Short mmCIF file of N, CA and C in Angstrom, two decimals:
data_model
loop_
_atom_site.label_atom_id
_atom_site.label_comp_id
_atom_site.label_asym_id
_atom_site.label_seq_id
_atom_site.Cartn_x
_atom_site.Cartn_y
_atom_site.Cartn_z
N MET A 1 -5.60 -7.88 -1.11
CA MET A 1 -4.35 -7.44 -1.44
C MET A 1 -3.65 -7.75 -0.21
N PRO A 2 -2.16 -8.24 -0.22
CA PRO A 2 -1.42 -8.49 0.76
C PRO A 2 -0.72 -7.01 1.08
N THR A 3 -0.54 -6.78 2.37
CA THR A 3 0.32 -5.46 2.73
C THR A 3 1.91 -5.67 2.43
N LEU A 4 2.43 -4.70 2.52
CA LEU A 4 3.91 -4.56 2.41
C LEU A 4 4.62 -5.40 3.66
N ASN A 5 4.32 -5.56 4.59
CA ASN A 5 4.69 -6.12 5.69
C ASN A 5 4.73 -7.66 5.44
N GLU A 6 3.28 -8.15 5.17
CA GLU A 6 2.99 -9.38 4.79
C GLU A 6 3.91 -10.07 3.67
N ALA A 7 4.17 -8.99 2.61
CA ALA A 7 5.14 -9.51 1.77
C ALA A 7 6.51 -9.63 2.07
N MET A 8 7.11 -8.86 2.91
CA MET A 8 8.29 -8.89 3.31
C MET A 8 8.53 -10.19 4.31
N LEU A 9 7.33 -10.56 5.02
CA LEU A 9 7.55 -12.00 5.87
C LEU A 9 7.32 -12.95 4.76
N ALA A 10 6.51 -12.97 3.87
CA ALA A 10 6.53 -14.19 2.78
C ALA A 10 7.82 -14.46 2.31
N VAL A 11 8.36 -13.36 1.86
CA VAL A 11 9.71 -13.24 1.09
C VAL A 11 10.76 -13.80 1.85
N GLU A 12 10.62 -13.47 3.04
CA GLU A 12 11.59 -14.03 3.96
C GLU A 12 11.41 -15.62 4.28
N ARG A 13 10.33 -16.12 4.52
CA ARG A 13 9.88 -17.39 4.95
C ARG A 13 10.26 -18.18 3.64
N HIS A 14 9.82 -18.02 2.77
CA HIS A 14 9.72 -18.85 1.12
C HIS A 14 11.33 -18.55 0.45
N ILE A 15 11.93 -17.42 0.40
CA ILE A 15 13.06 -17.27 -0.55
C ILE A 15 14.02 -17.09 0.44
N GLY A 16 13.98 -16.47 1.63
CA GLY A 16 15.32 -16.37 2.65
C GLY A 16 15.84 -15.08 2.41
N PHE A 17 15.30 -13.80 1.99
CA PHE A 17 15.77 -12.59 2.17
C PHE A 17 15.28 -11.91 3.58
N PRO A 18 16.19 -11.61 4.44
CA PRO A 18 15.80 -11.02 5.63
C PRO A 18 14.65 -9.68 5.60
N LYS A 19 13.93 -9.96 6.44
CA LYS A 19 12.90 -8.99 6.39
C LYS A 19 13.41 -7.26 6.82
N SER A 20 14.54 -7.59 7.56
CA SER A 20 15.35 -6.18 7.91
C SER A 20 16.09 -5.39 6.76
N ARG A 21 16.56 -6.21 5.87
CA ARG A 21 16.74 -5.83 4.59
C ARG A 21 15.77 -5.67 3.49
N ALA A 22 14.76 -6.34 3.58
CA ALA A 22 13.58 -6.10 2.67
C ALA A 22 13.28 -4.88 2.95
N ARG A 23 12.93 -4.55 4.39
CA ARG A 23 12.36 -3.07 4.84
C ARG A 23 13.14 -1.83 4.31
N GLN A 24 14.33 -1.83 4.28
CA GLN A 24 15.23 -0.77 3.80
C GLN A 24 15.06 -0.54 2.11
N VAL A 25 15.11 -1.74 1.44
CA VAL A 25 14.69 -1.93 0.20
C VAL A 25 13.63 -1.29 -0.32
N ALA A 26 12.53 -1.62 0.33
CA ALA A 26 11.18 -1.36 0.24
C ALA A 26 10.88 0.04 0.32
N GLN A 27 11.60 0.70 1.33
CA GLN A 27 11.44 2.42 1.61
C GLN A 27 12.03 2.83 0.14
N ARG A 28 13.02 2.42 -0.25
CA ARG A 28 13.99 3.10 -1.48
C ARG A 28 12.86 3.04 -2.78
N LEU A 29 12.33 1.88 -2.69
CA LEU A 29 11.40 1.52 -3.87
C LEU A 29 10.11 2.24 -3.77
N GLN A 30 9.41 2.61 -2.29
CA GLN A 30 8.35 3.33 -2.19
C GLN A 30 8.88 4.86 -2.60
N GLU A 31 9.98 5.47 -2.25
CA GLU A 31 10.54 6.79 -2.62
C GLU A 31 10.46 6.95 -4.10
N ALA A 32 10.74 5.91 -4.86
CA ALA A 32 10.93 5.91 -6.42
C ALA A 32 9.49 5.66 -6.95
N ALA A 33 8.53 5.55 -6.17
CA ALA A 33 7.19 5.05 -6.47
C ALA A 33 7.19 3.64 -7.34
N ILE A 34 7.99 2.96 -7.13
CA ILE A 34 7.79 1.24 -7.75
C ILE A 34 7.10 0.76 -6.73
N LEU A 35 7.19 0.94 -5.41
CA LEU A 35 6.29 0.13 -4.38
C LEU A 35 5.19 1.41 -4.16
N PRO A 36 3.87 0.96 -3.64
CA PRO A 36 2.91 1.95 -3.33
C PRO A 36 3.14 2.07 -1.91
N ARG A 37 2.80 3.61 -1.53
CA ARG A 37 2.82 4.02 -0.20
C ARG A 37 1.48 3.85 0.36
N GLY A 38 1.50 3.79 1.49
CA GLY A 38 0.30 3.92 2.43
C GLY A 38 -0.35 5.06 2.72
N ALA A 39 -1.17 5.10 3.27
CA ALA A 39 -1.63 6.53 4.01
C ALA A 39 -1.45 6.34 5.51
N PRO A 40 -1.72 7.51 6.07
CA PRO A 40 -1.65 7.61 7.56
C PRO A 40 -2.89 6.31 8.21
N GLY A 41 -2.25 5.58 8.88
CA GLY A 41 -3.20 4.23 9.49
C GLY A 41 -3.29 3.27 8.67
N ILE A 42 -3.03 3.21 7.04
CA ILE A 42 -3.34 2.31 6.38
C ILE A 42 -1.89 1.72 5.51
N ALA A 43 -1.87 0.60 5.76
CA ALA A 43 -0.69 -0.10 5.14
C ALA A 43 -0.98 -0.19 3.40
N PRO A 44 0.08 -0.09 3.02
CA PRO A 44 0.35 -0.15 1.29
C PRO A 44 -0.01 -1.61 1.19
N GLU A 45 -0.83 -1.75 0.12
CA GLU A 45 -1.24 -2.88 -0.35
C GLU A 45 -0.31 -3.28 -1.70
N LEU A 46 -0.05 -4.30 -1.97
CA LEU A 46 1.00 -4.80 -3.28
C LEU A 46 0.14 -5.62 -4.26
N GLU A 47 0.44 -5.36 -5.41
CA GLU A 47 0.01 -6.33 -6.64
C GLU A 47 1.36 -7.29 -6.87
N PRO A 48 0.99 -8.18 -7.58
CA PRO A 48 1.99 -9.11 -7.81
C PRO A 48 3.20 -8.65 -8.33
N HIS A 49 3.02 -7.74 -9.40
CA HIS A 49 4.40 -7.09 -9.86
C HIS A 49 5.32 -6.36 -8.95
N ASN A 50 4.56 -5.72 -7.88
CA ASN A 50 5.35 -4.94 -6.68
C ASN A 50 6.28 -6.09 -6.29
N VAL A 51 5.45 -7.25 -5.68
CA VAL A 51 6.28 -8.05 -5.09
C VAL A 51 7.50 -8.59 -6.08
N VAL A 52 7.26 -8.78 -7.48
CA VAL A 52 8.49 -9.07 -8.19
C VAL A 52 9.34 -8.33 -7.88
N SER A 53 9.11 -6.95 -8.08
CA SER A 53 10.11 -6.04 -7.98
C SER A 53 11.29 -5.89 -6.98
N LEU A 54 10.45 -6.14 -5.65
CA LEU A 54 10.87 -6.48 -4.51
C LEU A 54 12.00 -7.35 -4.52
N ILE A 55 11.46 -8.48 -5.21
CA ILE A 55 12.54 -9.72 -5.05
C ILE A 55 13.72 -9.45 -6.11
N ILE A 56 13.48 -8.81 -7.18
CA ILE A 56 14.50 -8.38 -8.03
C ILE A 56 15.53 -7.41 -7.22
N ALA A 57 15.01 -6.74 -6.40
CA ALA A 57 15.88 -5.51 -6.00
C ALA A 57 16.56 -6.24 -4.81
N LEU A 58 15.99 -7.29 -3.93
CA LEU A 58 16.86 -8.21 -3.26
C LEU A 58 18.07 -8.91 -3.53
N ALA A 59 17.32 -9.88 -4.82
CA ALA A 59 18.22 -10.76 -5.40
C ALA A 59 19.47 -9.89 -6.05
N ALA A 60 19.13 -8.82 -6.59
CA ALA A 60 20.19 -8.05 -7.35
C ALA A 60 21.51 -7.43 -6.33
N ASP A 61 21.04 -7.64 -4.71
CA ASP A 61 21.92 -7.08 -4.12
C ASP A 61 22.87 -5.96 -4.24
N THR A 62 22.03 -4.99 -4.55
CA THR A 62 22.69 -3.51 -4.76
C THR A 62 22.71 -2.77 -3.58
N THR A 63 23.34 -1.55 -3.71
CA THR A 63 23.26 -0.77 -2.57
C THR A 63 21.57 -0.30 -2.58
N LEU A 64 21.49 0.56 -1.63
CA LEU A 64 20.17 0.91 -1.36
C LEU A 64 19.71 2.16 -2.17
N TRP A 65 20.74 2.98 -2.49
CA TRP A 65 20.53 4.02 -3.43
C TRP A 65 20.15 3.83 -4.52
N GLN A 66 20.89 2.67 -5.16
CA GLN A 66 20.59 2.09 -6.58
C GLN A 66 19.41 1.15 -6.92
N ALA A 67 18.88 0.66 -5.52
CA ALA A 67 17.76 -0.28 -5.88
C ALA A 67 16.68 0.38 -6.95
N PRO A 68 16.18 1.45 -6.82
CA PRO A 68 15.33 1.93 -7.74
C PRO A 68 15.72 1.59 -9.25
N SER A 69 16.77 2.22 -9.49
CA SER A 69 17.39 2.04 -10.87
C SER A 69 17.57 0.88 -11.03
N THR A 70 18.27 -0.07 -10.17
CA THR A 70 18.41 -1.50 -10.63
C THR A 70 17.15 -2.24 -10.94
N VAL A 71 16.09 -2.02 -10.36
CA VAL A 71 14.65 -2.95 -10.80
C VAL A 71 14.46 -2.30 -11.83
N ALA A 72 14.49 -1.17 -12.38
CA ALA A 72 14.16 -0.59 -13.83
C ALA A 72 15.06 -1.13 -14.90
N SER A 73 16.07 -1.23 -14.47
CA SER A 73 17.21 -1.84 -15.82
C SER A 73 17.02 -3.16 -15.72
N TYR A 74 16.61 -3.85 -14.42
CA TYR A 74 16.60 -5.46 -14.47
C TYR A 74 15.22 -5.79 -15.20
N ARG A 75 14.44 -4.83 -14.90
CA ARG A 75 12.75 -5.20 -15.61
C ARG A 75 12.99 -5.18 -17.19
N ALA A 76 13.71 -4.29 -17.82
CA ALA A 76 13.86 -3.94 -18.98
C ALA A 76 14.88 -4.91 -19.81
N LEU A 77 15.69 -5.94 -19.26
CA LEU A 77 16.60 -6.64 -19.93
C LEU A 77 15.70 -7.45 -20.93
N THR A 78 16.36 -7.57 -22.12
CA THR A 78 15.69 -8.40 -22.93
C THR A 78 16.23 -10.05 -23.36
N PRO A 79 15.49 -10.69 -23.80
CA PRO A 79 15.89 -11.92 -24.20
C PRO A 79 17.21 -11.76 -25.14
N ALA A 80 18.30 -12.51 -24.86
CA ALA A 80 19.53 -12.65 -25.48
C ALA A 80 20.13 -11.09 -25.94
N GLY A 81 19.69 -10.13 -25.40
CA GLY A 81 20.01 -8.84 -25.74
C GLY A 81 19.50 -8.09 -27.01
N VAL A 82 18.54 -8.84 -27.70
CA VAL A 82 17.85 -8.60 -28.96
C VAL A 82 17.07 -6.89 -28.46
N ASP A 83 16.89 -6.26 -29.69
CA ASP A 83 16.09 -4.93 -29.74
C ASP A 83 14.64 -5.25 -29.61
N LEU A 84 13.86 -4.91 -29.05
CA LEU A 84 12.54 -5.30 -28.98
C LEU A 84 11.66 -4.42 -29.67
N THR A 85 12.48 -3.15 -30.21
CA THR A 85 11.57 -2.20 -30.96
C THR A 85 10.86 -2.73 -32.29
N GLY A 86 9.42 -2.52 -32.28
CA GLY A 86 8.69 -3.15 -33.40
C GLY A 86 8.57 -4.45 -33.26
N ALA A 87 9.01 -5.01 -31.75
CA ALA A 87 8.61 -6.94 -31.81
C ALA A 87 7.18 -6.89 -31.35
N PRO A 88 6.91 -8.17 -31.90
CA PRO A 88 5.39 -8.44 -31.31
C PRO A 88 5.35 -8.68 -29.83
N ALA A 89 4.10 -8.28 -29.33
CA ALA A 89 3.86 -7.89 -28.14
C ALA A 89 4.16 -9.33 -27.05
N SER A 90 4.19 -10.51 -27.80
CA SER A 90 4.16 -11.73 -27.20
C SER A 90 5.92 -11.96 -26.59
N ILE A 91 6.82 -11.21 -27.15
CA ILE A 91 8.20 -11.26 -26.62
C ILE A 91 8.21 -10.21 -25.76
N ASP A 92 8.69 -10.96 -24.50
CA ASP A 92 8.77 -10.01 -23.31
C ASP A 92 9.98 -9.62 -22.77
N ALA A 93 10.42 -8.40 -21.83
CA ALA A 93 11.26 -8.18 -21.41
C ALA A 93 11.64 -9.19 -20.16
N ALA A 94 12.29 -8.94 -19.42
CA ALA A 94 12.51 -9.78 -18.00
C ALA A 94 11.61 -9.44 -17.06
N GLY A 95 11.26 -8.47 -17.06
CA GLY A 95 10.07 -7.96 -15.87
C GLY A 95 9.19 -8.38 -16.31
N GLY A 96 8.56 -8.52 -17.48
CA GLY A 96 7.14 -9.17 -17.90
C GLY A 96 7.23 -10.75 -18.02
N ALA A 97 8.31 -11.38 -18.03
CA ALA A 97 8.50 -12.81 -18.00
C ALA A 97 8.27 -13.28 -16.68
N LEU A 98 8.99 -12.55 -15.68
CA LEU A 98 8.78 -12.89 -14.16
C LEU A 98 7.36 -12.50 -13.83
N ASP A 99 6.64 -11.46 -14.43
CA ASP A 99 5.12 -11.07 -14.05
C ASP A 99 4.31 -12.06 -14.47
N VAL A 100 4.60 -12.75 -15.47
CA VAL A 100 3.78 -14.01 -16.10
C VAL A 100 4.19 -15.15 -15.24
N ILE A 101 5.41 -15.69 -14.83
CA ILE A 101 5.29 -16.63 -13.98
C ILE A 101 4.41 -16.40 -12.75
N ALA A 102 4.78 -15.08 -11.95
CA ALA A 102 3.95 -14.74 -10.85
C ALA A 102 2.25 -15.01 -11.08
N ASP A 103 1.76 -14.37 -12.28
CA ASP A 103 0.49 -14.53 -12.58
C ASP A 103 0.02 -16.02 -12.97
N VAL A 104 0.74 -16.79 -13.34
CA VAL A 104 0.49 -18.37 -13.44
C VAL A 104 0.43 -18.91 -12.14
N ALA A 105 1.64 -18.35 -11.26
CA ALA A 105 1.55 -19.11 -9.98
C ALA A 105 0.30 -18.72 -9.18
N ILE A 106 -0.30 -17.50 -9.45
CA ILE A 106 -1.46 -17.13 -8.49
C ILE A 106 -2.86 -17.71 -9.21
N HIS A 107 -2.93 -17.47 -10.36
CA HIS A 107 -4.06 -17.92 -11.11
C HIS A 107 -4.22 -19.39 -12.07
N GLY A 108 -3.39 -20.10 -12.22
CA GLY A 108 -2.93 -21.02 -12.67
C GLY A 108 -2.42 -22.19 -12.01
N THR A 109 -1.97 -23.07 -12.83
CA THR A 109 -0.92 -24.20 -12.10
C THR A 109 0.50 -24.11 -12.73
N ALA A 110 1.25 -23.75 -11.31
CA ALA A 110 2.49 -23.52 -11.76
C ALA A 110 3.30 -24.84 -11.31
N ASP A 111 2.91 -25.79 -11.16
CA ASP A 111 3.45 -27.15 -11.19
C ASP A 111 4.58 -27.82 -12.09
N LEU A 112 4.42 -27.61 -13.25
CA LEU A 112 5.50 -27.67 -14.24
C LEU A 112 6.75 -27.07 -14.00
N TRP A 113 6.58 -25.81 -13.44
CA TRP A 113 7.78 -25.05 -13.33
C TRP A 113 8.52 -25.17 -11.97
N ARG A 114 8.02 -26.11 -11.09
CA ARG A 114 8.58 -26.17 -9.69
C ARG A 114 10.15 -26.49 -9.70
N ARG A 115 10.45 -27.09 -10.82
CA ARG A 115 12.03 -27.54 -10.70
C ARG A 115 13.05 -26.41 -11.40
N ASP A 116 12.33 -25.52 -11.98
CA ASP A 116 13.15 -24.56 -12.65
C ASP A 116 13.53 -23.67 -11.64
N ARG A 117 14.56 -22.65 -12.27
CA ARG A 117 15.04 -21.63 -11.48
C ARG A 117 15.18 -20.26 -12.22
N ILE A 118 15.54 -19.32 -11.33
CA ILE A 118 15.55 -17.88 -11.71
C ILE A 118 16.88 -17.52 -11.17
N GLU A 119 17.73 -17.01 -11.95
CA GLU A 119 19.25 -16.55 -11.28
C GLU A 119 19.28 -14.99 -11.72
N ILE A 120 19.60 -14.30 -10.79
CA ILE A 120 19.81 -12.78 -10.92
C ILE A 120 21.55 -12.59 -10.67
N VAL A 121 21.78 -12.17 -11.83
CA VAL A 121 23.45 -11.83 -11.70
C VAL A 121 23.50 -10.24 -11.18
N SER A 122 24.38 -10.29 -9.94
CA SER A 122 24.40 -8.74 -9.57
C SER A 122 25.81 -8.11 -9.97
N THR A 123 26.88 -8.83 -10.68
CA THR A 123 27.83 -7.95 -11.15
C THR A 123 27.71 -7.42 -12.35
N TRP A 124 26.66 -7.74 -13.22
CA TRP A 124 26.12 -6.80 -14.22
C TRP A 124 24.69 -7.14 -14.57
N PRO A 125 23.82 -6.37 -15.28
CA PRO A 125 22.40 -6.89 -15.31
C PRO A 125 22.22 -8.08 -16.12
N GLU A 126 21.75 -9.07 -15.39
CA GLU A 126 21.43 -10.41 -16.32
C GLU A 126 20.39 -11.03 -15.55
N ILE A 127 19.44 -11.62 -15.97
CA ILE A 127 18.73 -12.81 -15.29
C ILE A 127 18.49 -13.89 -16.29
N LEU A 128 18.51 -14.79 -15.73
CA LEU A 128 18.62 -16.11 -16.40
C LEU A 128 17.24 -16.96 -15.94
N ILE A 129 16.55 -17.54 -16.75
CA ILE A 129 15.36 -18.39 -16.32
C ILE A 129 15.51 -19.78 -16.97
N GLU A 130 15.93 -20.80 -15.88
CA GLU A 130 15.99 -21.97 -16.52
C GLU A 130 15.34 -23.18 -16.44
N SER A 131 14.93 -23.86 -17.43
CA SER A 131 14.01 -25.07 -17.19
C SER A 131 14.92 -26.05 -16.82
N ALA A 132 14.16 -26.90 -15.76
CA ALA A 132 14.93 -28.20 -15.34
C ALA A 132 14.35 -29.17 -16.16
N THR A 133 13.34 -29.04 -16.92
CA THR A 133 12.77 -30.38 -17.68
C THR A 133 13.44 -30.24 -18.93
N THR A 134 13.47 -29.07 -19.74
CA THR A 134 14.17 -29.16 -21.12
C THR A 134 15.49 -28.93 -21.25
N GLY A 135 16.13 -28.14 -19.98
CA GLY A 135 17.42 -27.91 -20.02
C GLY A 135 17.65 -26.22 -20.74
N LYS A 136 16.49 -25.94 -21.29
CA LYS A 136 16.73 -24.44 -21.95
C LYS A 136 16.90 -23.52 -21.01
N ALA A 137 17.82 -22.67 -21.22
CA ALA A 137 17.99 -21.15 -20.58
C ALA A 137 17.71 -19.98 -21.42
N THR A 138 16.96 -19.05 -20.62
CA THR A 138 16.67 -17.78 -21.58
C THR A 138 17.55 -16.76 -20.80
N ARG A 139 18.34 -16.33 -21.25
CA ARG A 139 19.09 -15.14 -20.97
C ARG A 139 18.70 -13.68 -21.17
N PHE A 140 18.28 -13.04 -20.12
CA PHE A 140 17.74 -11.70 -20.32
C PHE A 140 19.10 -10.87 -20.25
N VAL A 141 19.50 -10.05 -20.97
CA VAL A 141 20.67 -9.00 -20.74
C VAL A 141 20.19 -7.58 -21.46
N GLN A 142 21.13 -6.60 -21.42
CA GLN A 142 20.67 -5.36 -21.82
C GLN A 142 20.82 -5.55 -23.31
N PRO A 143 19.81 -4.71 -24.03
CA PRO A 143 19.70 -4.67 -25.34
C PRO A 143 21.07 -4.44 -26.19
N GLY A 144 21.54 -5.20 -27.29
CA GLY A 144 22.80 -4.98 -27.82
C GLY A 144 24.04 -5.75 -27.16
N ALA A 145 23.82 -6.33 -25.82
CA ALA A 145 24.51 -7.18 -25.34
C ALA A 145 24.85 -8.75 -25.72
N ASP A 146 25.86 -9.31 -25.55
CA ASP A 146 26.06 -10.80 -26.16
C ASP A 146 25.60 -11.31 -24.81
N ALA A 147 24.70 -12.16 -24.81
CA ALA A 147 24.34 -12.96 -23.92
C ALA A 147 25.10 -14.42 -23.57
N SER A 148 25.87 -14.58 -24.77
CA SER A 148 26.81 -15.71 -24.17
C SER A 148 28.26 -15.62 -23.69
N HIS A 149 28.29 -14.14 -23.53
CA HIS A 149 29.57 -13.57 -23.01
C HIS A 149 29.55 -12.86 -21.40
N TRP A 150 30.49 -12.97 -20.79
CA TRP A 150 30.42 -12.10 -19.71
C TRP A 150 30.45 -10.84 -19.81
N GLN A 151 29.73 -9.81 -19.03
CA GLN A 151 29.55 -8.72 -19.37
C GLN A 151 30.66 -7.61 -18.81
N SER A 152 31.63 -8.18 -18.00
CA SER A 152 32.36 -7.46 -17.43
C SER A 152 33.62 -8.42 -16.92
N ARG A 153 34.64 -7.55 -16.44
CA ARG A 153 35.78 -8.53 -16.07
C ARG A 153 35.64 -8.82 -14.54
N GLY A 154 36.31 -9.74 -14.02
CA GLY A 154 36.13 -10.45 -12.51
C GLY A 154 35.11 -11.60 -12.47
N HIS A 155 34.92 -11.98 -11.30
CA HIS A 155 33.89 -13.05 -11.32
C HIS A 155 32.43 -12.57 -11.26
N ARG A 156 31.51 -13.81 -11.58
CA ARG A 156 30.20 -13.51 -11.87
C ARG A 156 29.73 -13.73 -10.50
N LYS A 157 28.57 -13.02 -9.80
CA LYS A 157 28.14 -13.31 -8.68
C LYS A 157 26.59 -13.03 -8.87
N SER A 158 25.93 -14.11 -8.44
CA SER A 158 24.64 -14.32 -8.59
C SER A 158 23.74 -14.82 -7.48
N THR A 159 22.51 -14.57 -7.44
CA THR A 159 21.71 -15.25 -6.80
C THR A 159 20.54 -16.25 -7.33
N THR A 160 20.43 -17.30 -6.90
CA THR A 160 19.56 -18.35 -7.42
C THR A 160 18.30 -18.50 -6.63
N ILE A 161 17.29 -18.42 -7.42
CA ILE A 161 16.09 -18.45 -6.38
C ILE A 161 15.30 -19.69 -7.46
N ASN A 162 14.96 -20.96 -6.39
CA ASN A 162 14.22 -21.80 -7.03
C ASN A 162 12.56 -21.39 -7.24
N ILE A 163 12.28 -21.65 -8.81
CA ILE A 163 10.74 -21.06 -8.88
C ILE A 163 9.90 -21.84 -7.86
N SER A 164 9.96 -22.88 -7.46
CA SER A 164 9.28 -23.56 -6.37
C SER A 164 8.80 -22.50 -5.09
N ALA A 165 10.10 -21.63 -4.75
CA ALA A 165 10.14 -21.00 -3.63
C ALA A 165 9.27 -19.83 -4.24
N PHE A 166 9.81 -19.13 -5.34
CA PHE A 166 8.91 -18.01 -5.67
C PHE A 166 7.47 -18.16 -6.01
N VAL A 167 7.05 -19.48 -6.40
CA VAL A 167 5.73 -19.59 -6.60
C VAL A 167 4.79 -19.62 -5.09
N ASP A 168 5.62 -20.35 -4.41
CA ASP A 168 5.24 -20.56 -2.75
C ASP A 168 5.02 -19.56 -2.21
N CYS A 169 5.81 -18.26 -2.52
CA CYS A 169 5.77 -16.98 -1.71
C CYS A 169 4.68 -16.29 -2.42
N LEU A 170 4.55 -16.30 -3.80
CA LEU A 170 3.20 -15.64 -4.52
C LEU A 170 2.14 -16.15 -4.07
N GLN A 171 1.75 -17.48 -4.02
CA GLN A 171 0.72 -18.05 -3.74
C GLN A 171 0.43 -18.03 -2.23
N ASP A 172 1.05 -17.83 -1.30
CA ASP A 172 0.86 -17.79 -0.03
C ASP A 172 0.30 -16.17 0.11
N LEU A 173 0.76 -15.23 -0.72
CA LEU A 173 0.29 -13.82 -0.67
C LEU A 173 -1.22 -13.74 -1.18
N PHE A 174 -1.23 -14.41 -2.29
CA PHE A 174 -2.20 -13.99 -3.30
C PHE A 174 -3.64 -14.71 -3.15
N GLN A 175 -3.15 -16.00 -2.64
CA GLN A 175 -4.42 -17.14 -2.84
C GLN A 175 -4.71 -17.41 -1.20
N LYS A 176 -5.54 -16.51 -0.80
CA LYS A 176 -6.11 -16.56 0.45
C LYS A 176 -7.56 -17.04 0.32
N ASP A 177 -7.92 -17.94 1.41
CA ASP A 177 -9.04 -18.34 1.38
C ASP A 177 -10.26 -17.84 1.87
#
């Protein structure tokens, strides 16, 4: 398993979020038990879903004190804002969808997704996963929200991550020879 420091370096190298910012965000996520803490003299080791949570927090461009609640709320976003109560387990929230992409990147072949993109909106909770091949976009928003409308006044600010960079980051961390 990669350490937190290795994950921050891989995120900086492949996705472009500075390690200095990632270190501050990671500390807040550790305080909220979203990322594991190490022990004296032992660096924390991360699972793929931990790296995904770190990337969500960095891409959402939130304040440090809001990082843990932001990760929780973005992971809970649902496709088109539908209520998933009683829905089949195959219908996933945004966090689960990103975890599936991470799992396929590590254990399978993610070559079909290399041209796709993930967009994380920071002015309101929204994650967009767009397929370059089919042109299909899946918008994850808060349950009850209308995914086809802006969720607040003002301009829309977002961070776009090429899934190729996302996949390369995860493969760099978890596919060690």
